[in-house]
Amino acid sequence: MLYSDFYAGVKAEIFSSEIKSQNSDPPMDLGLAEDHFSRPVGLFVASDVEQLKLAIEECKRLILELPEHSEKQKDAVVKLIHLRLKLQELQDPEEDEPNLQVMLEHRFSKEKSKSVKQMCDKCSTIIWGLIQTWYTCTGCYYRCHSKCMSLINKPCVRSKVSHQSEYELNICPEIGLDKQDYRCSECRTPISLRGIPNEARQCDYTGQYYCSSCHWNDTAIVPARVIHNWEFEPRKKLRQDILLMKPYFITCKEAMEARLLLHLQDRQHFVENDDMYSLQDLIDTSNGRLSCSLTEIHTTFAKHIKLDCEKCQAKGFVCELCKEGDSLFPFDSHTSVCHDCLAVFHRDCYYDNSTMCPHCERMLEHKLEVPLKL
């Protein structure tokens, strides 16, 4: 459930229960102090149902006190979700090994595979599927033994990213280990550059330091480095042509029935603009796949408009400067388009012509004639 949806749903409930909580016994200490939000939610343990109910009321009170839409308020809402799930667990206990377990925003699903090739992400040993129960998070694909689940201190990465409103666009904005109080940015385990008691590993995306349990030394392409160090302008021409072809397809019955635009279903943003790139687009540009794919799609689209469909052919232009040659289309490489009226001309004719665009000139003359007739 999204934070905004959940917050809207519980806000009314929080207000309705606030008066009741004022007359109750002093709330238990949840550990919701200033530094609590840097520690795993799992550190809190409630022994029975009554304590959990008190904890839920205190958490709802805290949500009202924190600045709206702040990171701490979001964390408090997440904690409220976990407290309610724990309460539901105690009130309606399931089997010893349930099919679904929620912990630190992970949604662990029991695996049925008996493969012995899987490794536990917590203890780094083999998962013997034939004799051991194991789970996989459906969000971040974290795998672990059933016996290791209670030891997990790393929240679900996918859930954490969903709470983050912005992407990091600077190259490795290093904060410094001292700024982190020599603790892992994720689980707050003590770390150092000397590896005592735990090795400090720097993330090349956030610039922060993590312990070996939270930073697995995986490698990935860093978006900021692609954005700042690459230039893709020469690759945009095909995308600009596709946008010029789009009006032909959305007004052509045959093109709609053939679903030609579905050739771009994996890159739907290409149909909306010519300057937005996903990280996968940039990777495919680097290895040449994007250029090959767009060239093939461009050829298919142009063939429909210029050869296969009579209705689309009829929407071509005649160069009003030389009045010669075949029909012109705005995506043809040898044409130029008037920025004001979008009329299409031969490129050589357009640049050799020192006067106004013929179509624009006629429109201007028409506007000047209308007041005279009135």
mmCIF file of C-alpha atoms in Angstrom:
data_model
loop_
_atom_site.group_PDB
_atom_site.id
_atom_site.type_symbol
_atom_site.label_atom_id
_atom_site.label_comp_id
_atom_site.label_asym_id
_atom_site.label_seq_id
_atom_site.Cartn_x
_atom_site.Cartn_y
_atom_site.Cartn_z
ATOM 1 C CA MET A 1 0.000 0.000 0.000
ATOM 2 C CA LEU A 2 1.322 3.444 -0.889
ATOM 3 C CA TYR A 3 2.200 5.826 1.932
ATOM 4 C CA SER A 4 -0.193 8.537 0.738
ATOM 5 C CA ASP A 5 -3.128 6.084 0.477
ATOM 6 C CA PHE A 6 -2.421 4.585 3.893
ATOM 7 C CA TYR A 7 -1.971 7.978 5.538
ATOM 8 C CA ALA A 8 -5.285 9.228 4.160
ATOM 9 C CA GLY A 9 -6.993 6.117 5.499
ATOM 10 C CA VAL A 10 -5.604 6.240 9.030
ATOM 11 C CA LYS A 11 -5.658 10.004 9.587
ATOM 12 C CA ALA A 12 -9.364 10.089 10.446
ATOM 13 C CA GLU A 13 -8.944 7.066 12.680
ATOM 14 C CA ILE A 14 -6.044 8.713 14.501
ATOM 15 C CA PHE A 15 -8.087 11.833 15.251
ATOM 16 C CA SER A 16 -11.040 9.793 16.485
ATOM 17 C CA SER A 17 -8.882 7.793 18.904
ATOM 18 C CA GLU A 18 -6.729 10.710 20.117
ATOM 19 C CA ILE A 19 -9.151 11.751 22.880
ATOM 20 C CA LYS A 20 -9.398 8.211 24.187
ATOM 21 C CA SER A 21 -5.637 7.856 24.415
ATOM 22 C CA GLN A 22 -5.396 10.970 26.602
ATOM 23 C CA ASN A 23 -7.337 9.250 29.407
ATOM 24 C CA SER A 24 -5.436 5.964 29.233
ATOM 25 C CA ASP A 25 -2.344 4.910 31.141
ATOM 26 C CA PRO A 26 1.013 6.439 30.144
ATOM 27 C CA PRO A 27 2.076 4.897 26.826
ATOM 28 C CA MET A 28 4.905 2.406 26.708
ATOM 29 C CA ASP A 29 8.313 3.471 25.419
ATOM 30 C CA LEU A 30 8.446 2.546 21.748
ATOM 31 C CA GLY A 31 11.976 3.708 21.219
ATOM 32 C CA LEU A 32 10.639 6.333 18.810
ATOM 33 C CA ALA A 33 13.287 8.834 19.835
ATOM 34 C CA GLU A 34 15.237 10.894 17.338
ATOM 35 C CA ASP A 35 17.635 8.101 16.406
ATOM 36 C CA HIS A 36 15.033 5.328 16.281
ATOM 37 C CA PHE A 37 14.372 5.800 12.593
ATOM 38 C CA SER A 38 17.910 4.733 11.727
ATOM 39 C CA ARG A 39 17.472 1.414 13.550
ATOM 40 C CA PRO A 40 15.649 -1.658 12.251
ATOM 41 C CA VAL A 41 11.962 -1.843 13.077
ATOM 42 C CA GLY A 42 12.505 -5.402 14.264
ATOM 43 C CA LEU A 43 14.317 -4.203 17.410
ATOM 44 C CA PHE A 44 10.958 -3.426 19.005
ATOM 45 C CA VAL A 45 9.410 -6.401 20.777
ATOM 46 C CA ALA A 46 5.911 -6.386 22.303
ATOM 47 C CA SER A 47 5.094 -9.339 24.549
ATOM 48 C CA ASP A 48 1.342 -9.443 24.270
ATOM 49 C CA VAL A 49 -1.712 -8.048 22.549
ATOM 50 C CA GLU A 50 -2.339 -5.264 25.068
ATOM 51 C CA GLN A 51 1.149 -3.873 24.731
ATOM 52 C CA LEU A 52 0.822 -3.902 20.952
ATOM 53 C CA LYS A 53 -2.468 -1.991 21.146
ATOM 54 C CA LEU A 54 -0.824 0.642 23.346
ATOM 55 C CA ALA A 55 2.092 0.812 20.920
ATOM 56 C CA ILE A 56 -0.275 1.355 17.985
ATOM 57 C CA GLU A 57 -2.032 4.234 19.767
ATOM 58 C CA GLU A 58 1.308 5.850 20.647
ATOM 59 C CA CYS A 59 2.501 5.478 17.061
ATOM 60 C CA LYS A 60 -0.675 7.146 15.750
ATOM 61 C CA ARG A 61 -0.145 10.015 18.200
ATOM 62 C CA LEU A 62 3.419 10.415 16.965
ATOM 63 C CA ILE A 63 2.274 10.569 13.332
ATOM 64 C CA LEU A 64 0.117 13.600 14.180
ATOM 65 C CA GLU A 65 2.981 15.377 15.936
ATOM 66 C CA LEU A 66 5.591 14.944 13.204
ATOM 67 C CA PRO A 67 5.733 17.375 10.235
ATOM 68 C CA GLU A 68 3.340 16.257 7.506
ATOM 69 C CA HIS A 69 4.955 14.354 4.612
ATOM 70 C CA SER A 70 8.342 14.394 6.386
ATOM 71 C CA GLU A 71 10.635 11.363 6.244
ATOM 72 C CA LYS A 72 10.152 10.680 9.955
ATOM 73 C CA GLN A 73 6.378 10.761 9.572
ATOM 74 C CA LYS A 74 6.637 8.296 6.661
ATOM 75 C CA ASP A 75 8.786 6.018 8.823
ATOM 76 C CA ALA A 76 6.253 6.260 11.633
ATOM 77 C CA VAL A 77 3.455 5.219 9.249
ATOM 78 C CA VAL A 78 5.552 2.251 8.105
ATOM 79 C CA LYS A 79 6.090 1.283 11.750
ATOM 80 C CA LEU A 80 2.351 1.531 12.359
ATOM 81 C CA ILE A 81 1.796 -0.948 9.522
ATOM 82 C CA HIS A 82 4.245 -3.383 11.113
ATOM 83 C CA LEU A 83 2.670 -3.045 14.540
ATOM 84 C CA ARG A 84 -0.764 -3.790 13.121
ATOM 85 C CA LEU A 85 0.554 -6.794 11.210
ATOM 86 C CA LYS A 86 2.166 -8.091 14.407
ATOM 87 C CA LEU A 87 -1.095 -7.592 16.303
ATOM 88 C CA GLN A 88 -3.000 -9.470 13.620
ATOM 89 C CA GLU A 89 -0.424 -12.251 13.862
ATOM 90 C CA LEU A 90 -0.971 -12.622 17.627
ATOM 91 C CA GLN A 91 -4.758 -12.430 17.412
ATOM 92 C CA ASP A 92 -5.011 -14.889 14.521
ATOM 93 C CA PRO A 93 -1.967 -17.189 14.678
ATOM 94 C CA GLU A 94 -1.183 -19.198 11.578
ATOM 95 C CA GLU A 95 0.768 -22.385 11.038
ATOM 96 C CA ASP A 96 4.393 -22.712 12.180
ATOM 97 C CA GLU A 97 5.654 -22.050 8.660
ATOM 98 C CA PRO A 98 3.165 -19.631 7.002
ATOM 99 C CA ASN A 99 3.206 -19.149 3.233
ATOM 100 C CA LEU A 100 3.592 -15.379 3.575
ATOM 101 C CA GLN A 101 5.480 -13.381 6.192
ATOM 102 C CA VAL A 102 5.986 -9.623 6.427
ATOM 103 C CA MET A 103 9.147 -8.299 8.075
ATOM 104 C CA LEU A 104 11.007 -4.979 7.710
ATOM 105 C CA GLU A 105 8.765 -4.226 4.718
ATOM 106 C CA HIS A 106 9.840 -7.483 3.048
ATOM 107 C CA ARG A 107 6.959 -9.644 1.856
ATOM 108 C CA PHE A 108 8.440 -13.117 2.188
ATOM 109 C CA SER A 109 6.798 -15.907 0.243
ATOM 110 C CA LYS A 110 7.560 -19.542 1.045
ATOM 111 C CA GLU A 111 9.404 -21.219 -1.804
ATOM 112 C CA LYS A 112 8.472 -24.635 -3.167
ATOM 113 C CA SER A 113 11.604 -25.137 -5.249
ATOM 114 C CA LYS A 114 13.904 -27.936 -4.092
ATOM 115 C CA SER A 115 16.949 -26.521 -5.881
ATOM 116 C CA VAL A 116 20.226 -26.596 -3.924
ATOM 117 C CA LYS A 117 21.785 -23.800 -5.985
ATOM 118 C CA GLN A 118 20.274 -20.962 -3.935
ATOM 119 C CA MET A 119 22.290 -19.090 -1.310
ATOM 120 C CA CYS A 120 20.907 -17.495 1.842
ATOM 121 C CA ASP A 121 21.449 -13.727 1.694
ATOM 122 C CA LYS A 122 21.675 -13.580 5.488
ATOM 123 C CA CYS A 123 24.095 -16.347 6.464
ATOM 124 C CA SER A 124 25.698 -16.807 3.003
ATOM 125 C CA THR A 125 25.354 -20.607 3.109
ATOM 126 C CA ILE A 126 23.586 -22.976 0.720
ATOM 127 C CA ILE A 127 19.830 -23.395 1.034
ATOM 128 C CA TRP A 128 19.131 -27.137 0.975
ATOM 129 C CA GLY A 129 15.636 -27.025 -0.475
ATOM 130 C CA LEU A 130 15.015 -30.726 0.114
ATOM 131 C CA ILE A 131 15.286 -30.449 3.885
ATOM 132 C CA GLN A 132 15.124 -26.703 4.686
ATOM 133 C CA THR A 133 12.279 -24.182 4.462
ATOM 134 C CA TRP A 134 13.226 -20.938 2.743
ATOM 135 C CA TYR A 135 11.595 -17.700 1.665
ATOM 136 C CA THR A 136 12.015 -15.066 -1.065
ATOM 137 C CA CYS A 137 10.916 -11.426 -0.810
ATOM 138 C CA THR A 138 8.541 -10.668 -3.683
ATOM 139 C CA GLY A 139 9.801 -7.078 -3.775
ATOM 140 C CA CYS A 140 13.610 -7.223 -3.693
ATOM 141 C CA TYR A 141 14.123 -11.012 -4.116
ATOM 142 C CA TYR A 142 16.045 -11.316 -0.859
ATOM 143 C CA ARG A 143 16.382 -15.052 -0.073
ATOM 144 C CA CYS A 144 16.925 -16.632 3.297
ATOM 145 C CA HIS A 145 16.398 -19.727 5.411
ATOM 146 C CA SER A 146 13.320 -19.772 7.595
ATOM 147 C CA LYS A 147 15.620 -19.920 10.624
ATOM 148 C CA CYS A 148 17.461 -16.772 9.459
ATOM 149 C CA MET A 149 14.388 -14.562 9.097
ATOM 150 C CA SER A 150 14.423 -13.397 12.710
ATOM 151 C CA LEU A 151 18.031 -12.243 12.258
ATOM 152 C CA ILE A 152 17.389 -10.014 9.238
ATOM 153 C CA ASN A 153 18.177 -6.331 9.852
ATOM 154 C CA LYS A 154 18.083 -5.040 6.250
ATOM 155 C CA PRO A 155 14.754 -3.495 5.180
ATOM 156 C CA CYS A 156 13.306 -4.247 1.742
ATOM 157 C CA VAL A 157 15.182 -2.175 -0.836
ATOM 158 C CA ARG A 158 12.209 -1.904 -3.185
ATOM 159 C CA SER A 159 9.972 -0.603 -0.417
ATOM 160 C CA LYS A 160 12.617 1.907 0.630
ATOM 161 C CA VAL A 161 12.949 3.218 -2.917
ATOM 162 C CA SER A 162 9.165 3.588 -3.200
ATOM 163 C CA HIS A 163 9.231 6.002 -0.232
ATOM 164 C CA GLN A 164 11.983 8.081 -1.817
ATOM 165 C CA SER A 165 10.582 11.019 -3.789
ATOM 166 C CA GLU A 166 13.723 11.922 -5.747
ATOM 167 C CA TYR A 167 16.585 10.188 -7.514
ATOM 168 C CA GLU A 168 20.216 11.013 -6.796
ATOM 169 C CA LEU A 169 21.543 12.868 -9.847
ATOM 170 C CA ASN A 170 24.964 13.829 -8.465
ATOM 171 C CA ILE A 171 27.984 11.565 -8.867
ATOM 172 C CA CYS A 172 28.710 9.842 -5.548
ATOM 173 C CA PRO A 173 27.902 12.689 -3.100
ATOM 174 C CA GLU A 174 30.272 11.374 -0.404
ATOM 175 C CA ILE A 175 29.156 12.152 3.117
ATOM 176 C CA GLY A 176 32.064 10.685 5.086
ATOM 177 C CA LEU A 177 32.211 7.863 7.584
ATOM 178 C CA ASP A 178 32.524 10.263 10.519
ATOM 179 C CA LYS A 179 29.197 11.892 9.540
ATOM 180 C CA GLN A 180 27.607 8.453 9.932
ATOM 181 C CA ASP A 181 29.070 8.085 13.420
ATOM 182 C CA TYR A 182 31.108 5.148 12.044
ATOM 183 C CA ARG A 183 27.947 3.097 11.678
ATOM 184 C CA CYS A 184 26.288 1.391 8.720
ATOM 185 C CA SER A 185 23.862 3.755 7.026
ATOM 186 C CA GLU A 186 21.294 0.952 6.821
ATOM 187 C CA CYS A 187 21.381 -1.138 9.992
ATOM 188 C CA ARG A 188 23.605 1.080 12.212
ATOM 189 C CA THR A 189 26.154 -1.688 12.835
ATOM 190 C CA PRO A 190 29.595 -0.290 13.848
ATOM 191 C CA ILE A 191 31.959 -0.245 10.830
ATOM 192 C CA SER A 192 35.440 1.049 9.966
ATOM 193 C CA LEU A 193 37.774 1.308 6.974
ATOM 194 C CA ARG A 194 40.135 -1.144 8.702
ATOM 195 C CA GLY A 195 37.416 -3.786 8.765
ATOM 196 C CA ILE A 196 37.157 -3.881 12.556
ATOM 197 C CA PRO A 197 34.595 -4.896 13.763
ATOM 198 C CA ASN A 198 33.014 -4.808 10.279
ATOM 199 C CA GLU A 199 34.254 -3.685 6.878
ATOM 200 C CA ALA A 200 32.954 -0.313 5.640
ATOM 201 C CA ARG A 201 31.825 -0.533 1.997
ATOM 202 C CA GLN A 202 30.983 2.636 0.096
ATOM 203 C CA CYS A 203 28.016 2.765 -2.280
ATOM 204 C CA ASP A 204 28.884 4.560 -5.525
ATOM 205 C CA TYR A 205 25.276 5.757 -5.824
ATOM 206 C CA THR A 206 24.532 7.281 -2.411
ATOM 207 C CA GLY A 207 28.131 7.946 -1.337
ATOM 208 C CA GLN A 208 27.313 6.431 2.058
ATOM 209 C CA TYR A 209 29.036 3.556 3.847
ATOM 210 C CA TYR A 210 27.466 0.206 4.683
ATOM 211 C CA CYS A 211 28.417 -3.024 6.419
ATOM 212 C CA SER A 212 29.025 -6.264 4.520
ATOM 213 C CA SER A 213 25.501 -7.476 5.326
ATOM 214 C CA CYS A 214 23.840 -4.419 3.758
ATOM 215 C CA HIS A 215 26.327 -3.873 0.905
ATOM 216 C CA TRP A 216 26.961 -7.053 -1.089
ATOM 217 C CA ASN A 217 29.597 -5.613 -3.462
ATOM 218 C CA ASP A 218 27.150 -5.986 -6.348
ATOM 219 C CA THR A 219 27.842 -3.837 -9.404
ATOM 220 C CA ALA A 220 25.351 -1.809 -11.434
ATOM 221 C CA ILE A 221 25.303 1.094 -13.851
ATOM 222 C CA VAL A 222 25.035 4.378 -11.933
ATOM 223 C CA PRO A 223 22.483 6.716 -13.613
ATOM 224 C CA ALA A 224 24.309 9.933 -12.601
ATOM 225 C CA ARG A 225 27.517 8.826 -14.293
ATOM 226 C CA VAL A 226 25.608 8.072 -17.496
ATOM 227 C CA ILE A 227 23.785 11.404 -17.402
ATOM 228 C CA HIS A 228 26.845 13.574 -16.765
ATOM 229 C CA ASN A 229 29.404 11.798 -18.921
ATOM 230 C CA TRP A 230 27.445 10.767 -22.022
ATOM 231 C CA GLU A 231 25.911 12.743 -24.900
ATOM 232 C CA PHE A 232 23.032 11.245 -26.885
ATOM 233 C CA GLU A 233 22.015 14.092 -29.169
ATOM 234 C CA PRO A 234 23.003 12.293 -32.420
ATOM 235 C CA ARG A 235 20.640 9.459 -31.490
ATOM 236 C CA LYS A 236 17.496 11.636 -31.255
ATOM 237 C CA LYS A 237 16.668 11.952 -34.994
ATOM 238 C CA LEU A 238 14.861 8.633 -35.229
ATOM 239 C CA ARG A 239 12.800 9.488 -32.158
ATOM 240 C CA GLN A 240 11.830 12.865 -33.608
ATOM 241 C CA ASP A 241 10.661 11.112 -36.787
ATOM 242 C CA ILE A 242 8.535 8.701 -34.756
ATOM 243 C CA LEU A 243 6.743 11.633 -33.119
ATOM 244 C CA LEU A 244 6.061 13.072 -36.575
ATOM 245 C CA MET A 245 4.617 9.723 -37.681
ATOM 246 C CA LYS A 246 2.347 9.378 -34.651
ATOM 247 C CA PRO A 247 -0.437 11.718 -35.984
ATOM 248 C CA TYR A 248 -0.738 9.553 -39.108
ATOM 249 C CA PHE A 249 -1.315 6.415 -37.041
ATOM 250 C CA ILE A 250 -3.844 7.796 -34.571
ATOM 251 C CA THR A 251 -6.033 9.033 -37.447
ATOM 252 C CA CYS A 252 -5.631 5.905 -39.603
ATOM 253 C CA LYS A 253 -8.101 3.069 -39.062
ATOM 254 C CA GLU A 254 -5.803 0.486 -40.663
ATOM 255 C CA ALA A 255 -2.858 1.535 -38.504
ATOM 256 C CA MET A 256 -5.006 1.351 -35.371
ATOM 257 C CA GLU A 257 -6.281 -2.116 -36.313
ATOM 258 C CA ALA A 258 -2.725 -3.273 -37.033
ATOM 259 C CA ARG A 259 -1.637 -1.746 -33.689
ATOM 260 C CA LEU A 260 1.535 -0.389 -35.211
ATOM 261 C CA LEU A 261 2.356 1.730 -32.168
ATOM 262 C CA LEU A 262 2.650 -1.471 -30.110
ATOM 263 C CA HIS A 263 6.069 -1.882 -31.687
ATOM 264 C CA LEU A 264 7.078 0.613 -28.987
ATOM 265 C CA GLN A 265 5.189 -0.994 -26.125
ATOM 266 C CA ASP A 266 8.450 -1.578 -24.220
ATOM 267 C CA ARG A 267 9.385 2.099 -24.650
ATOM 268 C CA GLN A 268 6.052 3.898 -24.422
ATOM 269 C CA HIS A 269 7.718 7.208 -23.553
ATOM 270 C CA PHE A 270 9.115 7.281 -27.094
ATOM 271 C CA VAL A 271 5.589 7.990 -28.341
ATOM 272 C CA GLU A 272 5.256 11.004 -26.031
ATOM 273 C CA ASN A 273 8.559 12.871 -26.391
ATOM 274 C CA ASP A 274 12.042 12.637 -27.856
ATOM 275 C CA ASP A 275 14.197 13.627 -24.878
ATOM 276 C CA MET A 276 13.288 11.183 -22.108
ATOM 277 C CA TYR A 277 15.516 8.144 -21.653
ATOM 278 C CA SER A 278 15.253 5.317 -19.172
ATOM 279 C CA LEU A 279 18.447 3.785 -17.846
ATOM 280 C CA GLN A 280 17.764 0.718 -20.001
ATOM 281 C CA ASP A 281 17.521 3.005 -23.053
ATOM 282 C CA LEU A 282 20.968 4.395 -22.288
ATOM 283 C CA ILE A 283 22.418 0.922 -21.809
ATOM 284 C CA ASP A 284 20.904 -0.192 -25.133
ATOM 285 C CA THR A 285 22.286 2.944 -26.771
ATOM 286 C CA SER A 286 25.764 2.090 -25.516
ATOM 287 C CA ASN A 287 25.713 -1.443 -26.913
ATOM 288 C CA GLY A 288 24.002 -0.436 -30.186
ATOM 289 C CA ARG A 289 20.702 -2.247 -29.606
ATOM 290 C CA LEU A 290 18.584 0.886 -29.380
ATOM 291 C CA SER A 291 19.760 2.254 -32.719
ATOM 292 C CA CYS A 292 19.101 -1.081 -34.482
ATOM 293 C CA SER A 293 15.670 -1.435 -32.882
ATOM 294 C CA LEU A 294 14.587 2.123 -33.720
ATOM 295 C CA THR A 295 15.845 1.842 -37.287
ATOM 296 C CA GLU A 296 13.721 -1.276 -37.810
ATOM 297 C CA ILE A 297 10.638 0.356 -36.278
ATOM 298 C CA HIS A 298 11.225 3.558 -38.269
ATOM 299 C CA THR A 299 11.328 1.528 -41.511
ATOM 300 C CA THR A 300 8.095 -0.291 -40.624
ATOM 301 C CA PHE A 301 6.275 2.950 -39.814
ATOM 302 C CA ALA A 302 7.502 4.771 -42.932
ATOM 303 C CA LYS A 303 6.522 1.817 -45.159
ATOM 304 C CA HIS A 304 2.943 1.954 -43.898
ATOM 305 C CA ILE A 305 2.605 5.715 -44.429
ATOM 306 C CA LYS A 306 4.357 6.034 -47.792
ATOM 307 C CA LEU A 307 3.628 2.680 -49.480
ATOM 308 C CA ASP A 308 0.994 0.493 -47.834
ATOM 309 C CA CYS A 309 -1.793 2.903 -46.868
ATOM 310 C CA GLU A 310 -3.522 5.082 -49.475
ATOM 311 C CA LYS A 311 -5.152 7.250 -46.816
ATOM 312 C CA CYS A 312 -1.813 8.068 -45.199
ATOM 313 C CA GLN A 313 -0.260 8.690 -48.624
ATOM 314 C CA ALA A 314 -2.985 11.248 -49.329
ATOM 315 C CA LYS A 315 -1.803 13.251 -46.305
ATOM 316 C CA GLY A 316 1.543 13.981 -47.950
ATOM 317 C CA PHE A 317 2.650 17.491 -48.951
ATOM 318 C CA VAL A 318 3.601 19.077 -52.274
ATOM 319 C CA CYS A 319 6.513 21.507 -52.190
ATOM 320 C CA GLU A 320 4.862 24.871 -52.868
ATOM 321 C CA LEU A 321 8.192 26.429 -53.766
ATOM 322 C CA CYS A 322 9.072 24.235 -56.754
ATOM 323 C CA LYS A 323 5.773 22.350 -57.164
ATOM 324 C CA GLU A 324 7.742 19.333 -58.400
ATOM 325 C CA GLY A 325 8.585 15.848 -57.235
ATOM 326 C CA ASP A 326 6.720 13.209 -55.231
ATOM 327 C CA SER A 327 4.668 13.727 -52.100
ATOM 328 C CA LEU A 328 6.670 14.900 -49.130
ATOM 329 C CA PHE A 329 6.363 13.867 -45.498
ATOM 330 C CA PRO A 330 7.752 15.713 -42.453
ATOM 331 C CA PHE A 331 9.950 12.762 -41.448
ATOM 332 C CA ASP A 332 11.703 12.506 -44.828
ATOM 333 C CA SER A 333 15.428 13.198 -44.539
ATOM 334 C CA HIS A 334 15.440 15.617 -47.524
ATOM 335 C CA THR A 335 12.631 17.856 -46.259
ATOM 336 C CA SER A 336 12.263 20.897 -44.014
ATOM 337 C CA VAL A 337 9.203 21.881 -42.017
ATOM 338 C CA CYS A 338 7.993 25.444 -41.452
ATOM 339 C CA HIS A 339 8.038 26.076 -37.697
ATOM 340 C CA ASP A 340 4.924 28.275 -37.866
ATOM 341 C CA CYS A 341 2.462 26.408 -40.113
ATOM 342 C CA LEU A 342 4.154 22.972 -40.278
ATOM 343 C CA ALA A 343 4.067 22.943 -44.112
ATOM 344 C CA VAL A 344 6.671 20.642 -45.698
ATOM 345 C CA PHE A 345 9.137 21.631 -48.442
ATOM 346 C CA HIS A 346 12.235 20.260 -50.114
ATOM 347 C CA ARG A 347 15.135 21.196 -47.888
ATOM 348 C CA ASP A 348 17.088 22.833 -50.723
ATOM 349 C CA CYS A 349 14.028 24.820 -51.852
ATOM 350 C CA TYR A 350 13.291 25.973 -48.320
ATOM 351 C CA TYR A 351 16.780 27.299 -47.588
ATOM 352 C CA ASP A 352 17.204 28.839 -51.064
ATOM 353 C CA ASN A 353 13.941 30.734 -50.648
ATOM 354 C CA SER A 354 14.597 34.186 -49.165
ATOM 355 C CA THR A 355 10.921 35.153 -48.892
ATOM 356 C CA MET A 356 8.250 34.073 -46.435
ATOM 357 C CA CYS A 357 6.804 30.560 -46.423
ATOM 358 C CA PRO A 358 4.077 30.530 -49.161
ATOM 359 C CA HIS A 359 1.528 29.005 -46.849
ATOM 360 C CA CYS A 360 2.201 31.497 -44.063
ATOM 361 C CA GLU A 361 2.061 34.321 -46.623
ATOM 362 C CA ARG A 362 -1.397 33.248 -47.806
ATOM 363 C CA MET A 363 -2.639 33.013 -44.232
ATOM 364 C CA LEU A 364 -1.354 36.530 -43.501
ATOM 365 C CA GLU A 365 -3.019 37.941 -46.601
ATOM 366 C CA HIS A 366 -6.282 36.299 -45.610
ATOM 367 C CA LYS A 367 -6.143 37.888 -42.150
ATOM 368 C CA LEU A 368 -5.533 41.319 -43.686
ATOM 369 C CA GLU A 369 -8.463 40.920 -46.096
ATOM 370 C CA VAL A 370 -11.018 40.001 -43.452
ATOM 371 C CA PRO A 371 -11.199 43.456 -41.720
ATOM 372 C CA LEU A 372 -11.555 45.179 -45.117
ATOM 373 C CA LYS A 373 -14.639 43.100 -45.948
ATOM 374 C CA LEU A 374 -16.189 43.914 -42.591
#
